[in-house]
Short mmCIF file of C-alpha atoms in Angstrom, two decimals:
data_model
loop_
_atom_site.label_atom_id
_atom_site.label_comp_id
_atom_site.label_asym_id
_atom_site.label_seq_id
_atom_site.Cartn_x
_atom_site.Cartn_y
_atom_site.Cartn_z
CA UNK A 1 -29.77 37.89 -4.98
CA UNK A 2 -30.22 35.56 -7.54
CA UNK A 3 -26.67 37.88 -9.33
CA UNK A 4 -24.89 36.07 -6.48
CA UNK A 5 -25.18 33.16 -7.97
CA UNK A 6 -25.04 33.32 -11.64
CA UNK A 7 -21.75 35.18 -10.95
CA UNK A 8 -20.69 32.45 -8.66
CA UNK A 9 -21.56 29.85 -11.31
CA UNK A 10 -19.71 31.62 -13.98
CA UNK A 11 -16.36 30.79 -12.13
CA UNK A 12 -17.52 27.23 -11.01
CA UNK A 13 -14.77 25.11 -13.27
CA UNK A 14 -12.27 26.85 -11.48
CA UNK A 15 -13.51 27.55 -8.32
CA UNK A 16 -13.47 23.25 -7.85
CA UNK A 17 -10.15 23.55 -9.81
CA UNK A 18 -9.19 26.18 -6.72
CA UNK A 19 -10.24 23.84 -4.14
CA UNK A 20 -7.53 21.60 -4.68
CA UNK A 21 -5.41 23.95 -4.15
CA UNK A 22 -6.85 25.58 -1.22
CA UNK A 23 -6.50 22.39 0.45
CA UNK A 24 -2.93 22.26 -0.14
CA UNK A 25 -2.43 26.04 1.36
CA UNK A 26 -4.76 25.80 3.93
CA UNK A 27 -6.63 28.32 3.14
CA UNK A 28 -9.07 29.95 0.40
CA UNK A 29 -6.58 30.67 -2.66
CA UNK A 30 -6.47 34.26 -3.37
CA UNK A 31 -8.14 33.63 -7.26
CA UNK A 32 -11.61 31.84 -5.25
CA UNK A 33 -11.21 34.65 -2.98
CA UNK A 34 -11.78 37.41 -5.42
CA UNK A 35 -14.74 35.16 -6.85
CA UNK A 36 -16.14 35.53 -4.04
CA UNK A 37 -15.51 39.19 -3.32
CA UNK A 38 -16.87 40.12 -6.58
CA UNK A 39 -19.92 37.56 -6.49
CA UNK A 40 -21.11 40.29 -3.39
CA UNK A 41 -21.87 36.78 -1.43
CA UNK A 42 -20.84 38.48 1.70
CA UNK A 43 -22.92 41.40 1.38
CA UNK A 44 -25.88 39.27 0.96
CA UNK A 45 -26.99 40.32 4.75
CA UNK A 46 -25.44 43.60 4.50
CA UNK A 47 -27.12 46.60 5.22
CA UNK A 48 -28.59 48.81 2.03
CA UNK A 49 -26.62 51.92 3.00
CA UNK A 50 -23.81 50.34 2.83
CA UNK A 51 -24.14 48.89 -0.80
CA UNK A 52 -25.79 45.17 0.79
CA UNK A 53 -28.74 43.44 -0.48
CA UNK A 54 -30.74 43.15 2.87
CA UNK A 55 -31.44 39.35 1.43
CA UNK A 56 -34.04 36.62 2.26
CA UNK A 57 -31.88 34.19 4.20
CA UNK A 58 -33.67 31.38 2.32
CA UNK A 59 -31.36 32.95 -0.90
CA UNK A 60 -28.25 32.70 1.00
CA UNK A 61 -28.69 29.71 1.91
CA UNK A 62 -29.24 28.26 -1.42
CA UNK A 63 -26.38 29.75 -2.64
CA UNK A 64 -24.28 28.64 -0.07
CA UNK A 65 -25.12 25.18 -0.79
CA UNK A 66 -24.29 25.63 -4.46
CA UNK A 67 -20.67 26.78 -3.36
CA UNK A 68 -20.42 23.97 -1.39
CA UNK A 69 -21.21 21.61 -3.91
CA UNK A 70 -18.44 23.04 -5.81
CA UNK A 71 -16.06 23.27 -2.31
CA UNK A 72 -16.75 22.66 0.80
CA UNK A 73 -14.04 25.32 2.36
CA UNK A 74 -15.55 28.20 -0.39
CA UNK A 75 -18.72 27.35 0.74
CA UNK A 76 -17.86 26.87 4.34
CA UNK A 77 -16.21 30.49 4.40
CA UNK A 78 -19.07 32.20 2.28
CA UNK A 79 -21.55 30.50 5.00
CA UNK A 80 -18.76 32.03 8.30
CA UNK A 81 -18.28 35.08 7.00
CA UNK A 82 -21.34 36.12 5.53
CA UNK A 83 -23.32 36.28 8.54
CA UNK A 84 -21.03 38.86 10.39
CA UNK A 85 -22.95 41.58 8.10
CA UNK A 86 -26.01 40.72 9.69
CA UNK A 87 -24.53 41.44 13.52
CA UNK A 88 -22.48 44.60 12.37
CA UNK A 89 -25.59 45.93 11.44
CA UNK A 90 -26.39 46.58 15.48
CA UNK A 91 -22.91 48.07 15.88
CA UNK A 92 -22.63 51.76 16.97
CA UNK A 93 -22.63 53.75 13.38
CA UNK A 94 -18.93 54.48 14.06
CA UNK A 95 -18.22 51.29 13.50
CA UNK A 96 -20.23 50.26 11.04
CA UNK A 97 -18.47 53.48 9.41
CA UNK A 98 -14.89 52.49 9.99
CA UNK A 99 -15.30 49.40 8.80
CA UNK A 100 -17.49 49.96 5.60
CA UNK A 101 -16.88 53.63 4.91
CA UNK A 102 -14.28 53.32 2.44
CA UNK A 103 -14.53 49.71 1.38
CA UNK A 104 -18.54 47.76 1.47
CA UNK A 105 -16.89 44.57 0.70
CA UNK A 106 -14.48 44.66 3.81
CA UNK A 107 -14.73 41.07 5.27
CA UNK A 108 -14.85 40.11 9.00
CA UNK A 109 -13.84 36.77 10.33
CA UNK A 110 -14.33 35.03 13.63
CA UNK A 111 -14.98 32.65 16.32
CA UNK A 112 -17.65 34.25 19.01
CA UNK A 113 -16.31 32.26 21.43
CA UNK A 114 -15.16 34.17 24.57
CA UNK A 115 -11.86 32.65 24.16
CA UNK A 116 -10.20 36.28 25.49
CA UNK A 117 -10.45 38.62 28.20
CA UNK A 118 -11.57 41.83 28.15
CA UNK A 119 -10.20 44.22 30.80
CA UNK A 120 -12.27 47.64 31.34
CA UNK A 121 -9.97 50.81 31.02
CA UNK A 122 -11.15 54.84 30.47
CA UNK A 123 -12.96 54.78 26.95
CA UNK A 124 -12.81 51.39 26.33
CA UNK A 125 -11.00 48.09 27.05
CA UNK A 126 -7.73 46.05 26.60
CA UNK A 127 -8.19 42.88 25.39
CA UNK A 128 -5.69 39.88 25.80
CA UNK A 129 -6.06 35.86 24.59
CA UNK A 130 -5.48 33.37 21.86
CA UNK A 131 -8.80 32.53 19.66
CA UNK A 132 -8.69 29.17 17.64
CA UNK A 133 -10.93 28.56 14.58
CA UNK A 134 -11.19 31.54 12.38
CA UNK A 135 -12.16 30.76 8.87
CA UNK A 136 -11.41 32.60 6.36
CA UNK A 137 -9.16 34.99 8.40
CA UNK A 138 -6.77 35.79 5.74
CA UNK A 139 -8.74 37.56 3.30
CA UNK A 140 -10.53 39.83 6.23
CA UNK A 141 -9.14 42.82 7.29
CA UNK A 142 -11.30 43.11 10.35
CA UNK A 143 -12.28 40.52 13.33
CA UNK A 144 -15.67 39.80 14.86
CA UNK A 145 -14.89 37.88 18.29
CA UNK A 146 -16.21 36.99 21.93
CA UNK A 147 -14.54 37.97 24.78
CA UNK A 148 -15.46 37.54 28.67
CA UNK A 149 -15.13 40.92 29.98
CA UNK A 150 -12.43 40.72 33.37
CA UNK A 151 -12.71 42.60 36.34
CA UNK A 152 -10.00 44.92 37.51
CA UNK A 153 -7.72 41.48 38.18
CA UNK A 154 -8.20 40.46 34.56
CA UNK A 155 -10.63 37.29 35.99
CA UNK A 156 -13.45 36.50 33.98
CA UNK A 157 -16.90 37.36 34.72
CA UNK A 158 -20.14 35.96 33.18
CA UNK A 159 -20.57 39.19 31.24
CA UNK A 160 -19.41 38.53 27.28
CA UNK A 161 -18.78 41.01 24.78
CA UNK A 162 -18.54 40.97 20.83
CA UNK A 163 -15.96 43.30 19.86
CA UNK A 164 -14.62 43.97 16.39
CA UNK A 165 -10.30 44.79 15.85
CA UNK A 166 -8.76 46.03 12.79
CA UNK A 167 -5.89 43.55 11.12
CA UNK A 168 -3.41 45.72 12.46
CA UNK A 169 -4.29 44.59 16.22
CA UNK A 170 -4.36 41.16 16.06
CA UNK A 171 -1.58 38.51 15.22
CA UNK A 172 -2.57 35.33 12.72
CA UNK A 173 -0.90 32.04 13.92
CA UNK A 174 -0.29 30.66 10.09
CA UNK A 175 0.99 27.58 11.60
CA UNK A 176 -1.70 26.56 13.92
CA UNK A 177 -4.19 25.39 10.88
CA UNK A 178 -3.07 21.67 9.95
CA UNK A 179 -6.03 19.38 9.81
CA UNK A 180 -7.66 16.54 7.98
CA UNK A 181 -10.49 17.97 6.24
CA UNK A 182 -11.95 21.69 5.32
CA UNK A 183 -8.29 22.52 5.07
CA UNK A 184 -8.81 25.42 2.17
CA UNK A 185 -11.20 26.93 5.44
CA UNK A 186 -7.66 28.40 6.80
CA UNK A 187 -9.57 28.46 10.31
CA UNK A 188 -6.30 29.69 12.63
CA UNK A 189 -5.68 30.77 15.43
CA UNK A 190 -5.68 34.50 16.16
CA UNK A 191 -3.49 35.88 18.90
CA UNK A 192 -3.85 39.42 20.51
CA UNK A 193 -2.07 41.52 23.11
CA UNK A 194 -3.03 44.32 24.60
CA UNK A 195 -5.33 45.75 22.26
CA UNK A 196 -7.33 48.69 23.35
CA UNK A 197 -11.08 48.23 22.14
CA UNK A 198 -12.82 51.92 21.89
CA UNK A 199 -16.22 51.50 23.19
CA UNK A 200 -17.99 51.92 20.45
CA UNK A 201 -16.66 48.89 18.88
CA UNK A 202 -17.98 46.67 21.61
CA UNK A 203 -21.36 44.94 21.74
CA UNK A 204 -23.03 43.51 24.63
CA UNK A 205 -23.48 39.65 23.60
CA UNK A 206 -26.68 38.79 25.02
CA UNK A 207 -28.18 42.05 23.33
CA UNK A 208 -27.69 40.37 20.29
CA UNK A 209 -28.56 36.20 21.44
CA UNK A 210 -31.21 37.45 22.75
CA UNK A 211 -33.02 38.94 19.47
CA UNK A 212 -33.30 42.44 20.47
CA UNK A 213 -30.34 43.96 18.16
CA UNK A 214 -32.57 45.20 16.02
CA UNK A 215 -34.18 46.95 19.13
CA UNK A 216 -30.97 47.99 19.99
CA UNK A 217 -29.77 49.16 16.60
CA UNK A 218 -33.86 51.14 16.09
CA UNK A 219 -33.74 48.87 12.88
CA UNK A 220 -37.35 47.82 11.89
CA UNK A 221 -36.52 45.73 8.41
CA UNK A 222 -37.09 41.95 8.67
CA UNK A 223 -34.01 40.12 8.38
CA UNK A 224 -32.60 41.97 11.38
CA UNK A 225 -35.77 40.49 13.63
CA UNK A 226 -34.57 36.95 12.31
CA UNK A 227 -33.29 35.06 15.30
CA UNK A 228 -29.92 34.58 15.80
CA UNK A 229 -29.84 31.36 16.76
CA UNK A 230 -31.19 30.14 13.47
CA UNK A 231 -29.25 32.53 11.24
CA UNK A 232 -25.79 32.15 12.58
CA UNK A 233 -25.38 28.25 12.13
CA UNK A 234 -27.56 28.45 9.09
CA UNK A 235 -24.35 29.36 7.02
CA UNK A 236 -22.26 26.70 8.53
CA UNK A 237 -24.99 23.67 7.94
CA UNK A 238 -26.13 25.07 4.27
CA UNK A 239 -22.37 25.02 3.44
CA UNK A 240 -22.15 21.10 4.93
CA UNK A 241 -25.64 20.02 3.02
CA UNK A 242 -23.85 21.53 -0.23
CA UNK A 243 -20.69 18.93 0.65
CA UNK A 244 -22.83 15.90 0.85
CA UNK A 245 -24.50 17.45 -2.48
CA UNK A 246 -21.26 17.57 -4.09
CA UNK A 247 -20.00 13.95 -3.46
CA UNK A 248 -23.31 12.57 -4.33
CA UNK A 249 -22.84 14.60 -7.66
CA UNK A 250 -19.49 12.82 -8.11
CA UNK A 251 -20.44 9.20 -7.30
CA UNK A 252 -22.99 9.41 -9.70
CA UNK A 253 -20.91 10.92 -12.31
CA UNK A 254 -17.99 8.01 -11.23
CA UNK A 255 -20.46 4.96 -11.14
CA UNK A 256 -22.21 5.32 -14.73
CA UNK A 257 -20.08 3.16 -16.45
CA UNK A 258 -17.99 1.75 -13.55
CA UNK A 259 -18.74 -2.82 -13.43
CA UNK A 260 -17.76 -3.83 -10.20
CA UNK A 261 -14.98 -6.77 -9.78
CA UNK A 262 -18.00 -9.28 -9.80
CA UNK A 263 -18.47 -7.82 -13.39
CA UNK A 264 -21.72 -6.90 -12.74
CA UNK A 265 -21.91 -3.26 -13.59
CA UNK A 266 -23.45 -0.76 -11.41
CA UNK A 267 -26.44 -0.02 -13.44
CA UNK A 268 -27.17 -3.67 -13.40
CA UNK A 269 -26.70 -3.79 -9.42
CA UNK A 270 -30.30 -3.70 -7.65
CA UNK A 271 -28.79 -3.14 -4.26
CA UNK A 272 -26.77 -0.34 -5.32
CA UNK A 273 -29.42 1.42 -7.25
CA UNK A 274 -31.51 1.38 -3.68
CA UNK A 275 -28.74 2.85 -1.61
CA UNK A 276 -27.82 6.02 -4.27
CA UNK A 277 -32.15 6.58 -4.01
CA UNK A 278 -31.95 6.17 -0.34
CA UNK A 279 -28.76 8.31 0.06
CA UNK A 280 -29.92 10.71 -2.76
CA UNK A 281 -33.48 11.09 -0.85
CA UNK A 282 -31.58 11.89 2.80
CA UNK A 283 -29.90 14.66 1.18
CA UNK A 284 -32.76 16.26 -0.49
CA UNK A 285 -34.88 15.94 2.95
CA UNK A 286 -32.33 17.58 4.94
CA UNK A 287 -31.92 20.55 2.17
CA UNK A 288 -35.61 21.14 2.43
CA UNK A 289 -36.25 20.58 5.89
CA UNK A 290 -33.65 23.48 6.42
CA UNK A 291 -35.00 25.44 4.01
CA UNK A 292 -38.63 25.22 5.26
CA UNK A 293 -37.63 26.49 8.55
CA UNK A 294 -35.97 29.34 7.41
CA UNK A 295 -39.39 30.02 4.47
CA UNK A 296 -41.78 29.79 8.19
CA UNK A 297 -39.19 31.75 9.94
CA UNK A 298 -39.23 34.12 7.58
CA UNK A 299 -42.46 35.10 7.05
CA UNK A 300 -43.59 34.75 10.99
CA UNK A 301 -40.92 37.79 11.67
CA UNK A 302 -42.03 39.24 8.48
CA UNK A 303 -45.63 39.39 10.31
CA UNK A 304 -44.19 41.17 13.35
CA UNK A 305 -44.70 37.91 15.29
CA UNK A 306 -42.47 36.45 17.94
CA UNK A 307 -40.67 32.69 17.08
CA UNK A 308 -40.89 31.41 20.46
CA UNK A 309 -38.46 29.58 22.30
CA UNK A 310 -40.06 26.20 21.31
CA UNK A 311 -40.11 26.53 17.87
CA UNK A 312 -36.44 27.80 17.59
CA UNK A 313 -35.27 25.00 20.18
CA UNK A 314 -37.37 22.86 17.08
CA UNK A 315 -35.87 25.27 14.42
CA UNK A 316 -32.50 23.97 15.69
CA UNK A 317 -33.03 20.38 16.45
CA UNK A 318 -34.09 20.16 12.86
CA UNK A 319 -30.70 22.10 11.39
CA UNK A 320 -28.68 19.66 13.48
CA UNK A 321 -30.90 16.09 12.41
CA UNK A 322 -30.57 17.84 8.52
CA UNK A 323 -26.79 17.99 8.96
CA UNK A 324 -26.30 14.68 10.72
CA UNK A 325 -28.99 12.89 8.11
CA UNK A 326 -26.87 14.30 5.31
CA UNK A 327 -23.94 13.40 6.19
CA UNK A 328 -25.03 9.49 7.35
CA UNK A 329 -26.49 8.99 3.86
CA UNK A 330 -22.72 10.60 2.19
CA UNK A 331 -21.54 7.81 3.75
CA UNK A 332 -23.90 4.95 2.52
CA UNK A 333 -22.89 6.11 -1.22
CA UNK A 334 -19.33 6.85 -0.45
CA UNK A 335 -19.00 2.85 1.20
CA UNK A 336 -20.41 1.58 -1.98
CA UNK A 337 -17.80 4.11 -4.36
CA UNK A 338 -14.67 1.36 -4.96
CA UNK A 339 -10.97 1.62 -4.18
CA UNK A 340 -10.57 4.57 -6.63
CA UNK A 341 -13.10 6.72 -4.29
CA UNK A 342 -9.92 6.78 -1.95
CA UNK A 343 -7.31 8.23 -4.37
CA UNK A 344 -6.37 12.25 -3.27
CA UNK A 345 -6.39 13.01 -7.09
CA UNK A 346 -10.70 12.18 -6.41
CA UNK A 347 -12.92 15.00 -5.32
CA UNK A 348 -15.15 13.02 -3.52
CA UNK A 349 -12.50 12.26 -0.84
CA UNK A 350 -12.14 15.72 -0.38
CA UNK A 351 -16.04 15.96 0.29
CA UNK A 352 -16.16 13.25 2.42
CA UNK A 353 -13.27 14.85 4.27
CA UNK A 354 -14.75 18.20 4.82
CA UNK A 355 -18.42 17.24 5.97
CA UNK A 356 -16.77 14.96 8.59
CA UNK A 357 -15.05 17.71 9.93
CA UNK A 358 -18.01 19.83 9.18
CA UNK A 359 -20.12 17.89 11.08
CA UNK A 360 -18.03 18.50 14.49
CA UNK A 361 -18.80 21.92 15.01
CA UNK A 362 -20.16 23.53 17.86
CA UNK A 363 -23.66 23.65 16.27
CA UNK A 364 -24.12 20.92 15.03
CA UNK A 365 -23.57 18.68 18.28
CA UNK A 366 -27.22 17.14 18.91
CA UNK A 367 -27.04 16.50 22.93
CA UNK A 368 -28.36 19.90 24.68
CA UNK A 369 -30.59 20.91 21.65
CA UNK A 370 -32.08 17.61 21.52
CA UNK A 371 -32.75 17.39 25.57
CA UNK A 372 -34.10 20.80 25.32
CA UNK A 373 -36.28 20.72 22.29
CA UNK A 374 -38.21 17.77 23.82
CA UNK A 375 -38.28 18.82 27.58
CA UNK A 376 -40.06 22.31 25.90
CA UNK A 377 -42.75 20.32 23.86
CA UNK A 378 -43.11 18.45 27.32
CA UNK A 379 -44.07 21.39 28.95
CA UNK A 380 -40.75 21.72 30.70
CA UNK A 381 -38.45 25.03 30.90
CA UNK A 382 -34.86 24.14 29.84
CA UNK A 383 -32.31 26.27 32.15
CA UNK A 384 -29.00 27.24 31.64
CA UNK A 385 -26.91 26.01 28.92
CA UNK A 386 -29.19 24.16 27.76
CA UNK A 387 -31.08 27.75 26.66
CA UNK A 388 -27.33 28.72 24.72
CA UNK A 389 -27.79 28.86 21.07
CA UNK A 390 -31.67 28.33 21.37
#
């Protein structure tokens, strides 16, 4: 793994140069793209038999976070579409086959949300809806997505599929991505009509949240055991941690010979030198307090031992505080930057941009995690949603 990120690092001048213009396109330019498609990145959770690494998540994660502390959309997509290896992996073989047969560095986008219905039909089903947030979608030639499967009305029931469609079946809405920050993510929406779904390109959703795709899949290596719930968002907050990494990196580099109006210059500055330690401090606890979940993680499944439904509720409520801790202490440093921190032609604002909006998805919202993390060390049983992403 540690290829990925030498090659990565090889192409870092431009890759930062390319996020400037990625967030003028909305979307990854096609140049960071290929980086990125020749780095292998997204094969990092791959299976071996179809040319992946099979790597320690730990790995990924690291690199993620150095991509993100180049860009926070390259790192942000690498962290998205990386982990749809890792679920493809409890696909029927036929699709594994379709979509990897002729080309192992075929990407898949997203969302999982059940934004669509899925209508049964002889063979297969027909699957209608719109699907907002799908990063990355236009360099992948294939979709990963949730869908509520519909009864013979087309009303939703409380079963929910994962299905993966082929670019040809789906429609990209290149005007429905306009946003203030992780722009160069290109997360748009994705429309689809009356698309027939073989079978065989369907997975049951709860299979999979519910750890047993490896069971499913009779796959026996250890990073298919690893639990969802802590491997899907992983991506997503190692990508924000690498944003908060990146603008630290440029305040620092701004304030070494910057004197304030007062003409006291900032290495003079007490007060200042205490908030970038504080801020610089935050950020390194949050990196390691990911990290050390995934390391313990790791090598519990590696053991053939269940993570129990505590310690991933814990596993997540300390991704989420890492994320929110991070980003808090960005902000401490980016207060104390000056007027020119505020200037477009500045990366930091484009940091600062894209772990705010970074910060609003799905998983890393503290409320349910929090309530249920607690109530379980309590001795209480969480119900409902607040199980979902545990």
């Amino acid at each position: 793994m540690g290829h990925v990120l030498d090659r990565i690092m090889q192409h870092a001048d431009e890759i930062r140069t390319e996020g400037v213009e990625g967030d003028k396109l909305m979307r990854l330019t096609d140049t960071t793209a290929k980086h990125l498609r020749e780095s292998g990145i997204i094969r990092t959770f791959q299976p071996k038999e179809y040319g992946g690494f099979e790597g320690h998540p730990r790995e990924a994660a690291e690199t993620v976070m150095a991509l993100g502390a180049l860009d926070g959309a390259t790192g942000w997509v690498a962290g998205i579409v990386g982990v749809h290896p890792w679920e493809l992996a409890f696909f029927d073989p036929k699709a594994q086959e379709e979509i990897w047969g002729a080309d192992n560095d075929m990407w898949m986008a997203s969302p999982y949300a059940p934004m669509g219905v899925a209508v049964p039909v002889e063979g297969g089903y027909i699957l209608n809806g719109r699907w907002a947030f799908s990063s990355g979608t236009d360099h992948c030639g294939w979709i990963m997505i949730g869908a509520a499967v519909g009864d013979k009305d087309g009303n939703r029931t409380d079963k929910v599929l994962h299905v993966v469609l082929p670019r040809s079946d789906y429609e990209i809405d290149q005007d429905s991505w306009n946003v203030i920050g992780l722009r160069g993510t290109g997360s748009k929406d994705l429309i689809i009509k009356d698309a027939f779904i073989p079978e065989h390109r369907t997975l049951d959703a709860e299979i999979v949240l519910s750890g047993n795709g490896w069971r499913h899949a009779g796959r026996d290596e250890t990073l298919y055991k690893f639990p969802f719930s802590y491997i899907f968002p992983l991506g997503i907050t190692s990508a924000l941690i690498g944003m908060t990494e990146g603008a630290l990196a440029c305040y620092i580099a701004a304030q070494k010979e910057r004197v304030q109006v007062t003409g006291v210059p900032i290495k003079e500055d007490p007060y200042i030198l205490f908030a970038i330690s504080e801020a610089a401090s935050e950020i390194s606890a949050s990196r390691l307090a990911l990290l050390e979940t995934v390391d313990r993680f790791w090598d519990k499944t590696d053991r053939g031992e269940e993570i129990s439904f505590e310690e991933r509720a814990i596993g997540r409520r300390t991704q989420i505080s890492a994320a929110w801790r991070a980003v808090r202490a960005m902000d401490e440093v980016f207060a104390r930057a000056g007027g020119a921190a505020v200037h477009l032609k500045t990366p930091m604002q484009r940091f600062w941009r894209d772990a705010h909006v970074g910060l609003t998805h799905a998983i890393h919202v503290p409320g349910m995690i929090y309530h249920s993390a607690a109530l379980t060390q309590l001795g209480g049983e969480p119900q409902g949603a607040y199980r979902a992403m545990i």
